[in-house]
Coordinates of C-alpha atoms in Angstrom, one line a residue:
Chain A
M1 CA 59.1 -61.1 -45.4
E2 CA 56.6 -58.5 -46.4
V3 CA 53.7 -60.9 -45.9
K4 CA 54.9 -61.7 -42.4
I5 CA 54.9 -58.0 -41.4
H6 CA 51.5 -57.5 -42.8
H7 CA 50.1 -60.4 -40.6
R8 CA 51.8 -59.0 -37.6
S9 CA 50.3 -55.5 -38.0
R10 CA 46.8 -57.0 -38.5
L11 CA 47.3 -59.0 -35.3
M12 CA 48.4 -55.9 -33.4
Q13 CA 45.4 -54.0 -34.7
V14 CA 43.0 -56.6 -33.4
I15 CA 44.7 -56.7 -30.0
A16 CA 44.5 -52.9 -29.8
L17 CA 40.8 -52.9 -30.8
I18 CA 40.0 -55.5 -28.1
L19 CA 41.9 -53.5 -25.4
F20 CA 40.1 -50.4 -26.4
L21 CA 36.7 -52.1 -26.3
T22 CA 37.5 -53.4 -22.8
L23 CA 38.2 -49.9 -21.7
V24 CA 34.9 -48.7 -23.2
W25 CA 33.0 -51.5 -21.4
A26 CA 34.7 -50.7 -18.1
Y27 CA 33.9 -47.0 -18.4
A28 CA 30.3 -47.8 -19.4
Q29 CA 30.0 -49.9 -16.2
L30 CA 31.1 -47.0 -14.1
E31 CA 28.9 -44.6 -15.9
W32 CA 25.6 -46.6 -15.9
N33 CA 25.8 -48.0 -12.5
V34 CA 28.2 -48.1 -9.6
P35 CA 29.9 -51.5 -9.4
Q36 CA 27.4 -53.8 -7.7
G37 CA 29.7 -54.9 -4.9
V38 CA 30.4 -51.4 -3.6
K39 CA 26.7 -50.4 -3.7
R40 CA 25.7 -53.5 -1.9
T41 CA 28.1 -53.2 1.0
V42 CA 27.3 -49.5 1.5
M43 CA 23.6 -50.3 1.6
Q44 CA 23.9 -53.4 3.8
A45 CA 25.9 -51.5 6.4
R46 CA 23.4 -48.6 6.6
G47 CA 21.5 -48.2 9.9
T48 CA 17.8 -48.6 10.3
I49 CA 15.3 -45.9 11.1
T50 CA 12.6 -46.9 13.6
A51 CA 9.6 -45.2 15.1
A52 CA 9.2 -44.8 18.9
D53 CA 7.6 -48.2 19.4
G54 CA 10.2 -50.0 17.2
T55 CA 8.2 -50.1 14.0
V56 CA 10.8 -50.2 11.2
L57 CA 10.5 -47.3 8.9
A58 CA 13.6 -47.9 6.8
R59 CA 16.2 -50.7 6.7
S60 CA 18.6 -52.5 4.4
V61 CA 17.8 -56.0 3.1
N62 CA 19.9 -57.9 0.6
G63 CA 21.8 -54.8 -0.4
K64 CA 18.6 -52.8 -1.0
R65 CA 17.0 -50.0 1.0
V66 CA 13.4 -50.8 1.8
Y67 CA 10.7 -48.9 3.6
P68 CA 8.4 -51.6 5.1
Q69 CA 5.7 -49.1 6.2
G70 CA 5.4 -47.7 2.6
K71 CA 3.6 -44.4 2.7
L72 CA 3.7 -44.0 6.5
A73 CA 5.8 -41.0 7.4
G74 CA 7.3 -41.2 3.9
Q75 CA 8.2 -37.5 3.7
V76 CA 9.8 -37.5 7.1
V77 CA 12.0 -40.6 6.3
G78 CA 12.9 -39.3 2.9
L79 CA 14.6 -41.4 0.2
M80 CA 17.9 -43.0 -0.9
G81 CA 19.7 -42.5 -4.2
A82 CA 22.3 -45.1 -5.4
T83 CA 24.5 -44.8 -2.3
E84 CA 23.4 -41.9 -0.2
G85 CA 20.3 -40.3 1.2
L86 CA 18.7 -37.6 -0.9
E87 CA 15.8 -36.3 1.1
G88 CA 14.3 -36.2 4.6
L89 CA 16.1 -38.0 7.4
E90 CA 17.9 -40.3 5.0
A91 CA 19.7 -37.1 3.8
A92 CA 19.9 -35.2 7.1
Y93 CA 21.4 -38.2 9.0
N94 CA 23.2 -39.7 6.0
R95 CA 26.6 -39.6 7.8
A96 CA 25.3 -41.3 10.9
L97 CA 23.3 -43.9 9.0
E98 CA 26.3 -44.7 6.7
G99 CA 28.3 -45.4 9.8
G100 CA 25.8 -48.1 10.8
K101 CA 24.1 -46.0 13.5
N102 CA 20.4 -46.6 13.9
L103 CA 17.9 -43.8 14.3
K104 CA 15.0 -43.9 16.6
L105 CA 12.3 -41.3 16.0
T106 CA 9.8 -39.9 18.4
L107 CA 7.0 -40.6 15.9
D108 CA 4.1 -42.8 17.1
P109 CA 3.0 -44.9 14.1
G110 CA -0.6 -45.0 15.3
V111 CA -1.0 -41.3 15.6
Q112 CA 0.9 -40.8 12.4
A113 CA -1.4 -43.1 10.6
A114 CA -4.5 -41.4 12.0
A115 CA -3.2 -38.0 11.0
E116 CA -2.4 -39.1 7.4
A117 CA -5.7 -40.9 7.1
A118 CA -7.6 -37.8 8.3
L119 CA -5.8 -35.6 5.7
A120 CA -6.3 -38.2 3.0
Q121 CA -10.0 -38.2 3.7
A122 CA -10.6 -34.5 4.1
V123 CA -8.3 -32.8 1.6
P124 CA -9.6 -34.4 -1.6
K125 CA -13.2 -34.0 -0.4
H126 CA -12.7 -30.2 -0.2
Q127 CA -10.6 -30.2 -3.4
G128 CA -7.5 -29.0 -1.5
E129 CA -4.0 -28.9 -3.0
Y130 CA -2.0 -30.1 0.0
G131 CA -2.1 -30.3 3.8
S132 CA -0.1 -31.1 6.9
V133 CA -0.7 -32.1 10.5
V134 CA 1.7 -31.9 13.5
V135 CA 1.1 -33.7 16.8
L136 CA 3.3 -32.8 19.7
E137 CA 3.6 -34.4 23.1
T138 CA 3.0 -31.4 25.4
R139 CA 5.5 -31.8 28.2
T140 CA 8.4 -33.0 26.1
G141 CA 7.9 -31.5 22.7
R142 CA 8.3 -34.9 21.1
V143 CA 6.9 -35.0 17.6
L144 CA 4.3 -37.8 17.7
A145 CA 3.2 -37.2 14.1
A146 CA 4.3 -35.1 11.2
A147 CA 1.9 -35.9 8.3
S148 CA 1.9 -34.5 4.8
Y149 CA -0.7 -34.8 2.0
P150 CA -0.4 -35.9 -0.8
P151 CA 1.2 -39.2 0.4
F152 CA 4.6 -40.4 -0.7
D153 CA 6.0 -43.9 -0.9
P154 CA 9.8 -43.9 -0.7
N155 CA 10.0 -47.4 -2.1
A156 CA 8.9 -46.1 -5.5
W157 CA 10.1 -42.5 -5.2
R158 CA 10.7 -42.2 -8.9
D159 CA 6.9 -42.4 -9.5
Y160 CA 6.3 -39.3 -7.3
S161 CA 6.7 -35.6 -8.1
P162 CA 9.1 -33.5 -6.0
E163 CA 6.1 -31.8 -4.4
A164 CA 4.9 -35.1 -3.0
R165 CA 8.3 -35.7 -1.3
R166 CA 8.1 -32.4 0.6
N167 CA 8.0 -32.8 4.3
R168 CA 5.3 -30.1 4.5
P169 CA 4.8 -29.6 8.2
F170 CA 8.5 -28.7 8.5
L171 CA 9.0 -26.8 5.3
D172 CA 5.9 -25.1 4.1
V173 CA 5.6 -21.5 5.3
F174 CA 2.1 -19.9 5.5
E175 CA 0.4 -17.1 7.3
P176 CA -1.3 -18.6 10.4
G177 CA -4.3 -16.4 10.2
S178 CA -6.8 -16.3 13.1
T179 CA -5.0 -19.1 15.0
I180 CA -2.5 -16.5 16.1
K181 CA -5.3 -14.8 18.1
G182 CA -5.1 -17.3 20.9
L183 CA -1.4 -16.6 21.2
V184 CA -1.7 -12.8 21.0
V185 CA -4.5 -12.7 23.5
A186 CA -2.4 -14.8 25.9
A187 CA 0.5 -12.3 25.5
A188 CA -1.8 -9.4 26.1
L189 CA -3.2 -11.1 29.2
N190 CA 0.3 -11.8 30.4
E191 CA 1.2 -8.1 30.0
G192 CA -1.9 -7.1 31.9
L193 CA -3.3 -5.3 28.9
T194 CA -6.7 -7.1 28.9
T195 CA -8.7 -9.5 31.0
P196 CA -11.1 -12.2 29.7
D197 CA -14.1 -10.0 30.5
T198 CA -12.8 -6.6 29.2
V199 CA -15.5 -5.2 26.9
Y200 CA -14.5 -3.7 23.5
N201 CA -16.6 -1.7 21.1
T202 CA -16.6 -3.9 17.9
P203 CA -18.3 -2.7 14.8
M204 CA -18.0 -5.1 11.8
R205 CA -15.4 -2.8 10.2
R206 CA -12.8 -0.4 11.5
Y207 CA -10.2 1.9 10.0
V208 CA -6.7 1.3 11.5
G209 CA -3.4 3.0 11.1
G210 CA -3.7 6.8 10.5
R211 CA -2.5 8.1 7.1
W212 CA -1.2 4.8 5.6
G213 CA -3.8 2.7 7.4
S214 CA -6.4 0.4 6.0
T215 CA -9.9 -0.8 6.9
I216 CA -10.1 -4.2 8.6
G217 CA -13.3 -6.2 8.8
D218 CA -14.8 -9.3 10.4
A219 CA -16.1 -12.3 8.6
V220 CA -18.4 -13.7 11.4
Q221 CA -21.5 -11.7 12.4
H222 CA -21.3 -10.6 16.0
P223 CA -22.8 -8.1 18.5
G224 CA -21.5 -4.5 18.6
S225 CA -19.5 -5.0 21.7
L226 CA -17.5 -8.1 22.7
T227 CA -15.5 -9.3 25.7
T228 CA -12.0 -10.7 25.0
R229 CA -13.5 -14.1 25.5
Q230 CA -16.0 -13.4 22.7
V231 CA -13.4 -11.8 20.5
L232 CA -11.8 -15.3 20.3
Q233 CA -15.2 -17.0 19.9
F234 CA -16.3 -14.8 17.0
S235 CA -12.7 -14.5 15.8
S236 CA -13.1 -10.7 15.5
N237 CA -10.2 -8.9 13.8
V238 CA -11.7 -5.6 14.9
G239 CA -11.7 -6.8 18.5
M240 CA -8.1 -8.0 18.2
S241 CA -7.1 -4.5 16.9
H242 CA -8.5 -3.1 20.1
I243 CA -6.8 -5.6 22.4
V244 CA -3.3 -4.9 21.0
E245 CA -4.0 -1.1 20.8
H246 CA -1.7 -0.4 23.8
F247 CA 0.7 -3.2 23.2
P248 CA 4.2 -1.7 22.6
A249 CA 5.5 -3.0 19.2
D250 CA 8.7 -4.4 20.6
R251 CA 7.0 -6.2 23.4
M252 CA 4.4 -7.8 21.0
R253 CA 7.0 -8.8 18.5
G254 CA 9.1 -10.1 21.3
Y255 CA 6.2 -12.4 22.4
L256 CA 5.7 -13.7 18.8
N257 CA 9.5 -14.3 18.7
H258 CA 9.4 -16.2 22.0
Y259 CA 6.6 -18.3 20.7
G260 CA 9.1 -19.3 18.0
F261 CA 8.0 -17.3 15.0
G262 CA 10.8 -15.8 12.9
N263 CA 13.2 -18.1 14.7
Y264 CA 15.0 -21.2 13.7
V265 CA 13.4 -24.3 15.3
D266 CA 16.0 -25.8 17.6
L267 CA 15.8 -29.2 16.1
P268 CA 19.2 -30.7 15.4
T269 CA 20.2 -31.8 11.9
V270 CA 16.7 -31.9 10.5
I271 CA 15.9 -29.3 7.8
T272 CA 13.1 -26.9 8.7
S273 CA 12.0 -23.5 7.4
T274 CA 11.7 -20.4 9.5
G275 CA 9.0 -18.1 8.1
R276 CA 9.3 -14.4 9.0
L277 CA 8.2 -11.6 11.3
Q278 CA 8.5 -8.1 10.0
P279 CA 11.5 -6.2 11.3
L280 CA 10.8 -3.9 14.2
R281 CA 11.3 -0.7 12.2
N282 CA 8.3 -1.6 10.0
W283 CA 6.0 -2.1 13.0
D284 CA 3.4 0.6 12.8
E285 CA -0.2 0.6 14.0
L286 CA -1.4 -1.4 11.0
V287 CA 1.3 -4.0 11.2
R288 CA 0.6 -4.5 14.9
A289 CA -3.1 -4.9 14.1
T290 CA -2.6 -7.3 11.2
N291 CA -0.1 -9.4 13.1
A292 CA -2.7 -9.7 15.9
F293 CA -4.8 -11.7 13.4
G294 CA -2.0 -13.5 11.7
Q295 CA -1.4 -11.6 8.6
G296 CA 1.9 -10.1 7.5
M297 CA 3.8 -12.8 9.4
S298 CA 4.5 -16.4 8.6
G299 CA 5.7 -19.7 10.0
T300 CA 5.6 -23.5 9.4
N301 CA 3.1 -25.8 10.9
L302 CA 5.8 -27.1 13.2
Q303 CA 6.3 -23.6 14.5
L304 CA 2.6 -23.1 15.0
A305 CA 2.4 -26.4 16.9
A306 CA 5.4 -25.5 19.1
A307 CA 3.8 -22.0 19.8
Y308 CA 0.4 -23.5 20.8
N309 CA 2.3 -26.1 22.8
S310 CA 3.6 -23.4 25.1
L311 CA 0.0 -22.5 25.9
A312 CA -0.7 -26.1 26.6
N313 CA 2.5 -26.5 28.6
D314 CA 1.7 -23.8 31.2
G315 CA 3.6 -21.1 29.3
L316 CA 6.8 -23.0 28.8
Y317 CA 8.1 -23.2 25.3
V318 CA 9.9 -26.5 24.6
S319 CA 11.6 -27.1 21.3
P320 CA 10.2 -29.9 19.2
R321 CA 12.2 -33.2 19.1
L322 CA 12.1 -35.8 16.3
V323 CA 15.1 -38.1 16.9
E324 CA 15.5 -39.8 20.3
G325 CA 18.9 -39.3 21.9
E326 CA 19.5 -35.9 20.4
P327 CA 20.2 -33.1 22.9
A328 CA 16.9 -31.5 24.0
G329 CA 16.5 -28.1 22.4
E330 CA 15.9 -24.7 24.0
R331 CA 13.2 -24.2 26.7
R332 CA 12.0 -20.8 27.7
E333 CA 9.1 -19.4 29.7
V334 CA 6.9 -17.3 27.5
L335 CA 3.9 -16.9 29.7
R336 CA 3.1 -17.2 33.4
P337 CA 1.3 -20.5 34.2
E338 CA -1.9 -18.8 35.3
T339 CA -2.0 -16.8 32.0
A340 CA -1.7 -20.0 30.1
R341 CA -4.4 -21.6 32.1
T342 CA -6.8 -18.7 31.6
T343 CA -6.1 -18.7 27.9
R344 CA -6.8 -22.5 27.7
A345 CA -10.2 -22.0 29.3
M346 CA -11.0 -19.4 26.7
L347 CA -9.9 -21.6 23.9
Q348 CA -12.0 -24.4 25.3
A349 CA -14.9 -22.1 25.2
V350 CA -14.2 -21.4 21.5
I351 CA -14.9 -25.0 20.7
D352 CA -17.7 -25.6 23.2
K353 CA -19.6 -22.4 22.2
Q354 CA -18.9 -22.0 18.5
I355 CA -17.8 -25.3 16.9
P356 CA -18.8 -28.1 19.2
H357 CA -19.6 -30.5 16.3
Q358 CA -16.7 -29.6 14.0
A359 CA -13.9 -29.7 16.6
G360 CA -15.4 -31.0 19.8
I361 CA -15.9 -34.6 21.1
K362 CA -18.7 -35.1 23.5
G363 CA -17.5 -35.7 27.1
Y364 CA -13.9 -34.5 26.4
A365 CA -12.4 -31.1 27.0
L366 CA -10.8 -30.0 23.7
A367 CA -9.4 -26.5 23.2
G368 CA -8.4 -24.7 20.0
K369 CA -8.7 -22.0 17.5
T370 CA -9.6 -22.0 13.8
G371 CA -8.0 -19.8 11.1
T372 CA -8.9 -19.1 7.5
A373 CA -6.1 -17.2 5.9
Q374 CA -6.1 -15.7 2.4
V375 CA -2.9 -16.6 0.7
A376 CA -0.6 -13.7 0.0
S377 CA 1.0 -13.5 -3.4
A378 CA 3.0 -10.8 -5.2
H379 CA -0.2 -8.9 -6.0
G380 CA -1.6 -8.9 -2.5
Y381 CA -4.1 -11.3 -0.9
S382 CA -5.8 -13.7 -3.3
S383 CA -9.6 -13.8 -3.1
N384 CA -10.0 -17.4 -4.0
L385 CA -7.0 -19.2 -2.5
F386 CA -7.1 -20.0 1.2
D387 CA -5.2 -21.8 3.9
S388 CA -7.5 -23.5 6.3
V389 CA -5.8 -23.8 9.7
F390 CA -6.5 -25.2 13.2
A391 CA -4.4 -25.3 16.3
G392 CA -5.5 -26.9 19.5
F393 CA -4.7 -29.2 22.4
F394 CA -6.4 -31.5 24.9
P395 CA -7.4 -32.3 27.6
A396 CA -8.0 -28.5 28.0
D397 CA -7.3 -28.4 31.8
A398 CA -4.1 -30.5 31.7
P399 CA -3.0 -30.9 28.1
R400 CA -1.1 -33.9 27.0
V401 CA -1.1 -33.4 23.2
T402 CA -1.0 -30.4 20.9
I403 CA -2.3 -30.7 17.3
T404 CA -2.1 -28.3 14.4
V405 CA -3.6 -28.7 11.0
M406 CA -3.1 -26.8 7.7
V407 CA -4.8 -27.4 4.4
H408 CA -3.9 -25.2 1.4
G409 CA -6.0 -24.3 -1.6
A410 CA -9.3 -26.0 -0.7
K411 CA -12.2 -25.0 -3.1
I412 CA -15.2 -26.3 -1.1
D413 CA -15.9 -25.3 2.5
Y414 CA -12.5 -24.0 2.9
H415 CA -13.1 -22.3 6.3
G416 CA -10.9 -23.4 9.2
S417 CA -14.0 -24.5 11.1
M418 CA -15.3 -26.6 8.1
L419 CA -12.0 -28.3 7.0
A420 CA -9.1 -28.0 9.5
A421 CA -11.3 -28.4 12.6
P422 CA -12.8 -31.7 11.6
I423 CA -9.3 -33.1 10.9
Y424 CA -8.2 -32.0 14.3
R425 CA -11.3 -33.6 15.8
D426 CA -10.5 -36.8 13.9
V427 CA -6.9 -37.1 15.1
A428 CA -7.9 -36.1 18.7
S429 CA -10.6 -38.7 18.7
E430 CA -8.2 -41.4 17.6
I431 CA -5.7 -40.4 20.3
I432 CA -8.3 -40.3 23.1
S433 CA -9.6 -43.7 22.0
R434 CA -6.1 -45.1 22.2
W435 CA -5.8 -43.7 25.7
A436 CA -9.3 -45.1 26.5
A437 CA -9.7 -41.9 28.5
A438 CA -13.0 -41.8 30.5
P439 CA -15.3 -39.0 29.5
S440 CA -15.8 -36.2 32.0
E441 CA -18.4 -36.6 34.7
Q442 CA -20.6 -33.6 33.9
E443 CA -21.5 -35.0 30.5
Q444 CA -22.8 -38.3 31.8
P445 CA -26.3 -37.4 32.9
E446 CA -27.0 -36.1 29.4
E447 CA -25.9 -39.5 27.9
K448 CA -28.2 -41.3 30.2
K449 CA -31.3 -39.9 28.6
Chain B
M1 CA 88.3 -88.2 19.8
A2 CA 86.2 -87.9 16.7
P3 CA 82.8 -89.6 16.7
R4 CA 82.4 -92.6 14.4
F5 CA 79.5 -92.6 11.9
D6 CA 78.0 -95.7 10.4
L7 CA 78.0 -94.7 6.7
S8 CA 77.8 -98.2 5.2
A9 CA 75.5 -98.8 2.2
A10 CA 73.5 -101.3 4.1
T11 CA 72.6 -98.8 6.8
W12 CA 71.6 -96.2 4.1
R13 CA 69.4 -98.8 2.4
A14 CA 67.6 -99.7 5.6
R15 CA 67.1 -96.1 6.4
A16 CA 65.7 -95.4 2.9
I17 CA 63.3 -98.2 3.2
R18 CA 62.1 -97.1 6.6
Y19 CA 61.6 -93.6 5.6
V20 CA 59.7 -94.5 2.4
A21 CA 57.6 -96.8 4.4
I22 CA 56.8 -94.1 7.0
Y23 CA 56.1 -91.7 4.1
L24 CA 53.7 -94.2 2.5
V25 CA 51.9 -94.8 5.7
L26 CA 51.5 -91.1 6.3
A27 CA 50.4 -90.5 2.7
L28 CA 47.9 -93.4 3.1
M29 CA 46.6 -92.0 6.3
L30 CA 46.1 -88.6 4.7
V31 CA 44.3 -90.1 1.8
G32 CA 42.2 -92.1 4.1
A33 CA 41.4 -89.2 6.2
R34 CA 40.4 -87.2 3.2
L35 CA 38.4 -90.2 2.0
L36 CA 36.5 -90.4 5.3
T37 CA 35.8 -86.7 5.4
Q38 CA 35.2 -86.1 1.8
D39 CA 31.5 -85.1 2.4
V40 CA 32.4 -82.4 4.9
R41 CA 33.1 -79.7 2.3
P42 CA 30.1 -80.3 0.1
T43 CA 28.0 -80.4 3.2
L44 CA 29.5 -77.2 4.4
R45 CA 28.9 -75.6 1.0
T46 CA 25.2 -76.6 1.0
A47 CA 24.8 -75.5 4.6
Q48 CA 26.2 -72.1 3.7
D49 CA 23.9 -71.9 0.7
R50 CA 21.0 -72.8 2.9
E51 CA 22.0 -70.2 5.5
V52 CA 22.1 -67.5 2.8
A53 CA 18.7 -68.7 1.5
L54 CA 17.2 -68.8 5.0
T55 CA 18.6 -65.4 5.8
T56 CA 17.0 -64.0 2.7
Q57 CA 13.8 -65.7 3.5
R58 CA 13.8 -64.5 7.0
D59 CA 14.5 -60.9 5.8
E60 CA 11.7 -61.2 3.3
L61 CA 9.3 -62.6 5.9
E62 CA 10.3 -59.9 8.4
L63 CA 9.6 -57.3 5.8
R64 CA 6.2 -58.9 5.0
V65 CA 5.3 -58.9 8.7
Q66 CA 6.4 -55.3 9.0
A67 CA 4.5 -54.3 5.9
L68 CA 1.4 -56.2 7.0
G69 CA 1.5 -54.7 10.5
N70 CA 1.3 -51.2 8.9
P71 CA -0.9 -49.2 11.2
Q72 CA -2.7 -47.6 8.2
R73 CA -3.7 -51.1 6.9
V74 CA -4.7 -52.3 10.3
R75 CA -6.8 -49.1 10.8
D76 CA -8.5 -49.3 7.5
W77 CA -9.3 -53.0 8.0
A78 CA -10.7 -52.2 11.5
F79 CA -13.0 -49.5 10.2
Q80 CA -14.1 -51.7 7.3
N81 CA -15.1 -54.3 9.8
G82 CA -17.1 -51.9 11.9
M83 CA -14.7 -50.5 14.4
R84 CA -16.0 -47.5 16.2
R85 CA -13.7 -45.1 18.1
F86 CA -14.1 -45.3 21.8
A87 CA -14.1 -41.5 22.1
E88 CA -17.1 -41.2 19.7
A89 CA -19.1 -44.1 20.9
P90 CA -22.0 -43.2 23.1
K91 CA -21.3 -44.1 26.7
T92 CA -23.8 -44.7 29.4
T93 CA -23.4 -45.1 33.1
Q94 CA -25.2 -47.3 35.5
D95 CA -24.9 -47.9 39.2
L96 CA -23.5 -51.3 40.1
T97 CA -26.3 -53.6 41.4
G98 CA -26.2 -57.1 42.8
V99 CA -23.1 -56.7 44.9
P100 CA -23.9 -54.7 48.1
A101 CA -21.3 -52.0 48.7
P102 CA -19.0 -52.9 51.6
A103 CA -19.8 -50.9 54.8
P104 CA -17.4 -48.0 55.1
A105 CA -14.6 -48.7 57.6
A106 CA -15.2 -47.1 61.0
A107 CA -13.1 -44.0 61.3
H108 CA -10.4 -44.0 64.0
T109 CA -11.5 -41.2 66.3
T110 CA -9.4 -42.0 69.4
L111 CA -5.8 -41.2 69.5
E112 CA -3.4 -42.9 71.9
V113 CA -0.2 -41.1 73.0
T114 CA 2.4 -42.8 75.0
T115 CA 5.0 -40.6 76.6
E116 CA 8.3 -42.1 77.9
W117 CA 10.5 -40.2 80.2
K118 CA 14.2 -40.8 80.1

């Protein structure tokens, strides 16, 4: 009798052990990976992401999420975790994609590739840390390219650092530096505070701002008096301080705000940064002067592009768009059309007169403005860390495309005209070549020689 | 008047034989049909397997085409093989020769007006 009970208890022990182990095994399955079947169906039903011309940027194949274009627009598209999007559009539109909806973007793969290639060539050469390019279609505000450097391949996202995944043109905030001059001069023209030929007394240095003021100085050597046109050409901070001298603070801040600085970008669902404008109560003479050359304020490359796009678009600000079929964002008139036209001619002269080789293409009317901004840190402006910036559009008389470039932390030839301008030129050249646009007539006799 | 049923043993036997015969014939037909169509299911199975394989292959080929058509690759290849951008290429102009320009059409200088009175 006793032996029998002994056997039985052994048997029960073994059964209990087996049951327990099954439980452990099942739990481990859940813990290490989601049951394969669930993951597979979730992935398989997920919508695709395509560019404007139908090029597939993300799709599901055999229960796996793949990105056939690899690094092309990697940061914009983002990446997938086990069952849901973690970054970029995969995260922003996770709900819609999960529901099997397809996303069609406004990106033009050719332009995007050109922008990424231009960054990949220039940034390492100048030992820069990172950079970004935005290309907008002028009339509609459609984003044709949003490129970031260093590149990122979502197929192998685990191999990249979180910095590489950053969609820089939408997220990185920086001080736009001298590129803002084009916008501020346009605002001053619009207010009737200046004309292209108004002459200003411009020493190389000037004290601004009364008791708590500071001395501002110019980097480029220039004559002792400059017209507004020349203030842009020589990128004179002193000249800008004169131009905005009688600009009421609320009006000038209002213009910057209308250009989109310090505002949310009206771009549905996609995550963007805002940057900042100083609150109006802080606006004294010095703040007004520094804002006139792009210090003490900040924005993203996307905001800078949208702001310059309003110059290109006859003074009408259109919100950028990235996903087709989303409601068009806000539109507002910032400048009168004739003001925008005058400013465009002045910005064309900046390239033609000062940097024809760095930013210009023979036979084509390109317009734009460089910027070299010292990077602000907790201890004031750094003396060896720069943002090289360029903002421009073309054709200057009737723009179709706006391009902005930003490269951070370059060590060699970090000036906007040496680094950002050639990137702009490169992308512009590629776009014009794709249009196969005929060069302007005036240039042709020269070519004949 | 109650109906009269034929419940004799002979009748039952005949019925039993008839029904068993019918059953056997039906069973035989079924087996025959199954015999004749025995390859349908394996064929279907292999066809399904092939479909899956082909779908996978198609997806993979599509992916390869999409990856090979990557504008970055195409661009790099083109530059390596000496592509020059149209915008940067030197351009020359020349007047068209050989074909004489057509004489400009004579301008209409006269104007005819017809007035109709009602």
